[in-house]
Short mmCIF file of C-alpha atoms in Angstrom, two decimals:
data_model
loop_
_atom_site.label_atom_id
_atom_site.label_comp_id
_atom_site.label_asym_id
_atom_site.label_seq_id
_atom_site.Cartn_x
_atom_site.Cartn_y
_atom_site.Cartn_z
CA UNK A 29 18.23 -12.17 -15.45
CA UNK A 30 14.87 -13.00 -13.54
CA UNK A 31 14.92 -12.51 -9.41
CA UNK A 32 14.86 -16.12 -7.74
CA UNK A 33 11.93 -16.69 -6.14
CA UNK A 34 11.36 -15.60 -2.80
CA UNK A 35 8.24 -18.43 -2.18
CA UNK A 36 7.84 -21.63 -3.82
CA UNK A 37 4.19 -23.81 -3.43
CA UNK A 38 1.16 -24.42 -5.00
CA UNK A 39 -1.85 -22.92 -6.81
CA UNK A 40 -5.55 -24.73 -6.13
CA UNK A 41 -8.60 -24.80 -7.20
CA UNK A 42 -10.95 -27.60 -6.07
CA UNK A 43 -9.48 -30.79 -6.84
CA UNK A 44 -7.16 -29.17 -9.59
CA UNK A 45 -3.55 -28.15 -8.62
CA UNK A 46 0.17 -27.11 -9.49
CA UNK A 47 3.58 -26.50 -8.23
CA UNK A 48 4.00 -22.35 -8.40
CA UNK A 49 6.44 -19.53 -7.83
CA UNK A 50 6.28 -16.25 -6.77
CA UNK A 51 8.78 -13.15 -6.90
CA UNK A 52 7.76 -9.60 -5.84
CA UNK A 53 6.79 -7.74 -8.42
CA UNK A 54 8.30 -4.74 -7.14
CA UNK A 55 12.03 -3.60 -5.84
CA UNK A 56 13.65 -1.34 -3.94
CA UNK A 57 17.10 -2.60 -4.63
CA UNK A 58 18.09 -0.19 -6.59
CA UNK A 59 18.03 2.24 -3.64
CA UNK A 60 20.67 4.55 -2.54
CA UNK A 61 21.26 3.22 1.43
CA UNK A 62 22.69 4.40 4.22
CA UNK A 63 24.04 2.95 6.77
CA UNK A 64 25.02 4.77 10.08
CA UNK A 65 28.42 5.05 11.25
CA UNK A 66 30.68 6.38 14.07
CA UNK A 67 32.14 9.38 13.08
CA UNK A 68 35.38 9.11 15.06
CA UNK A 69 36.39 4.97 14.12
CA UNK A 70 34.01 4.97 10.95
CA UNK A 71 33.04 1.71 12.35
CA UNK A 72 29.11 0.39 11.83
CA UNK A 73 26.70 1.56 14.90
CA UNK A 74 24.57 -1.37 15.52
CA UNK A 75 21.20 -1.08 17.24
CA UNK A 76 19.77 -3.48 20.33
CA UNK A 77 16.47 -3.97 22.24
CA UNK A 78 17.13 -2.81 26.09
CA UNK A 79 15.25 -2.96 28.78
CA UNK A 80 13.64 0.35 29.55
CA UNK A 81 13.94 0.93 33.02
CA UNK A 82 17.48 -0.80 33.73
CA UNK A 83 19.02 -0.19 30.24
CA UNK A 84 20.60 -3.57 30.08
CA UNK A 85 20.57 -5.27 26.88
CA UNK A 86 18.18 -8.25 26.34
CA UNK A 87 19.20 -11.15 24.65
CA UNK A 88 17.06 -12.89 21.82
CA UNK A 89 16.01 -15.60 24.09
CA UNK A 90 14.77 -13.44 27.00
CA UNK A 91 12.08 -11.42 24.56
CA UNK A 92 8.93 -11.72 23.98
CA UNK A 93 5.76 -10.72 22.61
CA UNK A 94 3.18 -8.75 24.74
CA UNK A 95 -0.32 -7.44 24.81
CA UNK A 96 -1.08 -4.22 26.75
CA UNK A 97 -4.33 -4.01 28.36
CA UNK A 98 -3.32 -1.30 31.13
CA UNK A 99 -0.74 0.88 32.15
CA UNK A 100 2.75 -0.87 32.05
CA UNK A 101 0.17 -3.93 32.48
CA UNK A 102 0.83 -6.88 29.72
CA UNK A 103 -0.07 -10.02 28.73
CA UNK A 104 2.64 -12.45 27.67
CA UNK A 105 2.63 -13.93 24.51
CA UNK A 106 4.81 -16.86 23.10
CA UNK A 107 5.71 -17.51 19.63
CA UNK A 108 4.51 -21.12 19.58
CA UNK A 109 0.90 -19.73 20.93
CA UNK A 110 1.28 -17.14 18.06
CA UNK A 111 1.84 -19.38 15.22
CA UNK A 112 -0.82 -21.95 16.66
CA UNK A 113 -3.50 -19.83 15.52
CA UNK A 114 -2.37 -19.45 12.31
CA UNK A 115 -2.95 -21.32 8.41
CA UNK A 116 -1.99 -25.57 9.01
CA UNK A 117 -0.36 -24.36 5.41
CA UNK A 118 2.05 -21.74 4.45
CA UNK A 119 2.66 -23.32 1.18
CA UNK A 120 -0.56 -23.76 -0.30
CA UNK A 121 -2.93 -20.74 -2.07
CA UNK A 122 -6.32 -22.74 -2.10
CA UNK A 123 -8.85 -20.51 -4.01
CA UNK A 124 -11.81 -20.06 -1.62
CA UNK A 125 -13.82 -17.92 -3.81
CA UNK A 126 -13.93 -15.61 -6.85
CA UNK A 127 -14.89 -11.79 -6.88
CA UNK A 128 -15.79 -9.28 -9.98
CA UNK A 129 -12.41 -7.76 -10.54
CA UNK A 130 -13.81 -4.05 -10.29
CA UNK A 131 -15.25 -4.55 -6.49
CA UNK A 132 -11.79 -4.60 -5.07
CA UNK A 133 -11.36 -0.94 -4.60
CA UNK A 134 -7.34 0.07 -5.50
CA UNK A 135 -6.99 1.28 -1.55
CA UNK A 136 -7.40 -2.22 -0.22
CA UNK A 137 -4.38 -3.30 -2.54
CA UNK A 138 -0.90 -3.83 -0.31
CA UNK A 139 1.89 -5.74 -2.34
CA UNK A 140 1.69 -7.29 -6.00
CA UNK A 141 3.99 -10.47 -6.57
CA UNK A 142 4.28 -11.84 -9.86
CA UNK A 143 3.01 -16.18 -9.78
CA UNK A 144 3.79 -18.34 -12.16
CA UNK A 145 3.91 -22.10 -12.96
CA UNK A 146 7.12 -23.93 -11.59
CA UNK A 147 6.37 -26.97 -13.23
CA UNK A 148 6.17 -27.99 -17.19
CA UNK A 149 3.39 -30.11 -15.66
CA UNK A 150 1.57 -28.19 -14.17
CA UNK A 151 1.26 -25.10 -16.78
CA UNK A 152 -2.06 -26.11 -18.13
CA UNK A 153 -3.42 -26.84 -14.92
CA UNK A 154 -2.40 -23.07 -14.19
CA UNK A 155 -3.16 -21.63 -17.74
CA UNK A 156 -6.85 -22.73 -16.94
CA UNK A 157 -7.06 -21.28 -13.80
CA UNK A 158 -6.02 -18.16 -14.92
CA UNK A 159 -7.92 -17.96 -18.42
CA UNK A 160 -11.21 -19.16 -16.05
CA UNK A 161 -11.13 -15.66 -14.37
CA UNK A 162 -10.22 -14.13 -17.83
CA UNK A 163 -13.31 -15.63 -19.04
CA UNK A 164 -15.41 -14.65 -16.27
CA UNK A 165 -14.34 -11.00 -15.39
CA UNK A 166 -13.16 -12.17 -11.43
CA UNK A 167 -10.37 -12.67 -9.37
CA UNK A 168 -9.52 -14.98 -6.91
CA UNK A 169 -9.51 -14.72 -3.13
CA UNK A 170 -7.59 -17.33 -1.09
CA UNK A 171 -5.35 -16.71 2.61
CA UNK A 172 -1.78 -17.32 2.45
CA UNK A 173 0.77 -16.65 5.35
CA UNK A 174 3.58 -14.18 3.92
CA UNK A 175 5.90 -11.92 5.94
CA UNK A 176 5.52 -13.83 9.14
CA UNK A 177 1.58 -12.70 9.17
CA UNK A 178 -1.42 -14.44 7.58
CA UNK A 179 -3.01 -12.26 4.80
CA UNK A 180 -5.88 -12.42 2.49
CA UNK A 181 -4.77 -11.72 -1.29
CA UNK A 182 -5.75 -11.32 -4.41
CA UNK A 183 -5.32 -13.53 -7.75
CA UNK A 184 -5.44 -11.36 -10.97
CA UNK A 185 -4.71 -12.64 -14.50
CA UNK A 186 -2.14 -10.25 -16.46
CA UNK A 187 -0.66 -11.78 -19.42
CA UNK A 188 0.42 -15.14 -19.59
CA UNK A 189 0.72 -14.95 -15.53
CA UNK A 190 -0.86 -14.27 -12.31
CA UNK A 191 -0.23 -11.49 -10.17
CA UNK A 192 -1.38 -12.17 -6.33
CA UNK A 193 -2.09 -8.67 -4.44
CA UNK A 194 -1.41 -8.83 -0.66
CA UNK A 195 -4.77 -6.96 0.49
CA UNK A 196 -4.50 -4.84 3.65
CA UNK A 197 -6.76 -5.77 6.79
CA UNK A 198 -10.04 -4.85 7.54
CA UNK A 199 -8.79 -2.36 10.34
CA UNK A 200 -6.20 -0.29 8.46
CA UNK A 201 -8.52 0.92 5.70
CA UNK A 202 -10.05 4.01 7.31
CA UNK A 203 -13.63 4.86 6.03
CA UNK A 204 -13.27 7.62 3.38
CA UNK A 205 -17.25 8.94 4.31
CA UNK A 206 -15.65 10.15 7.65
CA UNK A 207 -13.28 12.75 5.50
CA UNK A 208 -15.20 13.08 2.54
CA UNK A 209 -18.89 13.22 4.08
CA UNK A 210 -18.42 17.08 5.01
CA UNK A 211 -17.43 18.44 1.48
CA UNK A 212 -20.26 19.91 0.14
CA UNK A 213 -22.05 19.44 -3.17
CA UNK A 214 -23.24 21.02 -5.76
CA UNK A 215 -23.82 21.64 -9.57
CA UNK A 216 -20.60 23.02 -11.60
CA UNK A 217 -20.94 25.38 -14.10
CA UNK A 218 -21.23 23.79 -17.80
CA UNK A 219 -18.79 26.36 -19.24
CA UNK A 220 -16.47 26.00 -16.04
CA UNK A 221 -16.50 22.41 -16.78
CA UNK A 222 -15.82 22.22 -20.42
CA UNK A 223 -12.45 24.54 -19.86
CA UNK A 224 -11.28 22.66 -17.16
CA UNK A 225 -11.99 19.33 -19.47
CA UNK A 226 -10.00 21.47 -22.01
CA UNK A 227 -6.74 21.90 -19.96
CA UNK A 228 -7.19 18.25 -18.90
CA UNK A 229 -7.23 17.12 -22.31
CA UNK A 230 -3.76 19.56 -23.63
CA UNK A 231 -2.08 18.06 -20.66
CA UNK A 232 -3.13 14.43 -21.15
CA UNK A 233 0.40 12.06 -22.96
CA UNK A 234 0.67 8.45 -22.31
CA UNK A 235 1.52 6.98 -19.25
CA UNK A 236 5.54 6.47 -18.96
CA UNK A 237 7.46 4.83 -16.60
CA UNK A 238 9.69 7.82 -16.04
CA UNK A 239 6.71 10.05 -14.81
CA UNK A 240 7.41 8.10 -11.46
CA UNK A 241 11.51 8.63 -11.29
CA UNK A 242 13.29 9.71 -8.20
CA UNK A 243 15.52 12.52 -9.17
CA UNK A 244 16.53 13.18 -5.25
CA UNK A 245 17.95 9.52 -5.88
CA UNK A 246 19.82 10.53 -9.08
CA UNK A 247 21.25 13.95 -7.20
CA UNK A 248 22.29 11.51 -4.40
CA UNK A 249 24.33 9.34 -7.21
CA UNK A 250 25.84 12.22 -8.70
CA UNK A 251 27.16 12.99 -4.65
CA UNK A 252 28.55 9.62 -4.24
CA UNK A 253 30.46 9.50 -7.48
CA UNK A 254 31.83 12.82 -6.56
CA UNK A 255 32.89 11.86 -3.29
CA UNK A 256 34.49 8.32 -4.31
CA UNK A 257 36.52 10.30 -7.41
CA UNK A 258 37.74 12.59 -4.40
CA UNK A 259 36.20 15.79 -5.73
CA UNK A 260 34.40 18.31 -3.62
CA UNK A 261 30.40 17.96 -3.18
CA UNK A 262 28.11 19.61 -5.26
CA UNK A 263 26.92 23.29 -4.51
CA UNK A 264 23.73 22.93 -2.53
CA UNK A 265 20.97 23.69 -4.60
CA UNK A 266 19.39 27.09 -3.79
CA UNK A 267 16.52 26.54 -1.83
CA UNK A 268 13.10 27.59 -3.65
CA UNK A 269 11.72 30.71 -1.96
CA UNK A 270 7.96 29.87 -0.65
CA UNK A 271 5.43 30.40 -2.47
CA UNK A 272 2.26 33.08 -1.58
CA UNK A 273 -0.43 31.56 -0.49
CA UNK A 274 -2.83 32.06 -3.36
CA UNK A 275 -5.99 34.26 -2.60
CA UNK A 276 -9.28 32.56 -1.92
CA UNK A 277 -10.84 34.29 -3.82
CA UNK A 278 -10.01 34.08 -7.42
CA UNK A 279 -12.07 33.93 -10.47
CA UNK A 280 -12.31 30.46 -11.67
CA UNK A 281 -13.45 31.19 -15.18
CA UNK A 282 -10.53 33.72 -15.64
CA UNK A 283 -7.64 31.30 -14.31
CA UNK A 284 -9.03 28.90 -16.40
CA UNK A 285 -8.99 30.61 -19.84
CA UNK A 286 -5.47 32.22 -19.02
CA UNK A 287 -3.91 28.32 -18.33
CA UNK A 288 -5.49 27.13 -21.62
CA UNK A 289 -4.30 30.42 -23.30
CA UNK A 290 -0.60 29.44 -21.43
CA UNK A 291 -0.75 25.84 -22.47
CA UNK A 292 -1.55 26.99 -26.10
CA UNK A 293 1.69 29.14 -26.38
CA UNK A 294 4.58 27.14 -28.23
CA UNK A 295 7.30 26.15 -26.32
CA UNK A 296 11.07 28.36 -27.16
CA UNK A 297 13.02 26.08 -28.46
CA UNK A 298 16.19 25.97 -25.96
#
């Protein structure tokens, strides 16, 4: 069964327009979670904003937002003056402009929802917005307001629907030149290159879902069944001795032909 949606509105482009939907296309649901309890009643701990130099609890009404500009020096914000600033429409994603697809670089992606049309009406308006970028090799930049902040995202075409990116702000995308600039260059040996391409190659498969599981998630399962059929927990797994630090100075060509030569070996069947 499908999620609900999460955002209902509409799609635009110029004078063309439909009623759309939109559902995260990712979940965490399926999360093992915690909550944190008093050990003595087993009753929920709850948490509360106080005030930090009388420790008195502040109710909802009695916070609000502030700017610091010196020490314990702020200027007051209120959520009306907040939202003033922001998009006249929260339910509208009006296509400003189109970009080629490839000069989004993956870092500036945030959060991928899935769109689609809400409307029998309105799927061909939305099937020709979508097989427009198709056509042309772009994507679609518009400004919506999602998780209580105004974003820019991103329209791709996948499929028979849309998915729209969240894109991260200008600010928190840190200049990789400043990191990378220092590493020096240089040419790699030919014969260093073509066993290294070698080992990529033996150790290339398909991309599978189950590359990406979580098998501290699956341990934690196996705990929690345990503990609800009354059993004992699990032996803690021995911890994995650390590892020598490898030597800096190795030769390259050597480690290189003895991982092919390992990769080569057949496996024992078990």
């Amino acid at each position: 069964m499908a999620p609900r949606s999460f955002w209902k509105g509409y799609l635009k482009l110029s004078l063309v327009t439909c009623p759309v939907a939109m559902v995260p296309a990712t979940t965490d649901q399926e999360k093992v979670r915690f909550h944190t309890l008093n050990r003595k009643t087993g009753n929920r701990v709850v948490s509360q904003y106080v005030d930090s130099v009388s420790g008195k609890a502040i109710d909802e009404d009695d916070q609000v937002k502030g700017y610091q500009r010196g020490e314990d020096e702020y200027v007051l914000l209120e959520d009306d003056e907040i939202d003033a600033v922001a998009l006249e429409s929260t339910r509208t994603i009006d296509i400003e402009m189109f970009v080629p697809r490839e000069s989004i670089e993956w870092i500036w992606y945030d959060k991928p929802h899935y769109l689609t049309p809400d409307d029998p009406v309105g799927e061909e308006a939305f099937a020709v917005i979508r097989e427009g970028m198709v056509a042309t090799g772009r994507v679609g930049i518009s400004r919506l307001v999602m998780y209580r902040r105004e974003r820019a995202v991103m329209l791709e075409p996948r499929g028979r629907g849309i998915v729209l990116w969240t894109l991260r702000y200008g600010d928190e995308v840190r200049e990789a030149d400043s990191y990378f600039g220092d590493i020096p260059t240089g040419k790699t040996d030919p014969e260093l290159m073509k066993l290294v391409q070698t080992l990529i190659e033996e150790r290339t498969k398909p991309w599978d879902p189950n590359m990406a599981d979580d098998p501290v998630q699956d341990r934690l399962l196996e705990i929690i069944a345990a503990k609800k059929k009354g059993k004992k927990r699990p032996a803690k797994a021995k911890a994995v001795e650390a590892e020598e630090a490898p030597s800096n100075v190795i030769n390259i060509m050597d480690a290189l032909r003895k991982s092919i030569a390992g990769e080569s070996k057949p496996t024992k069947k078990r």
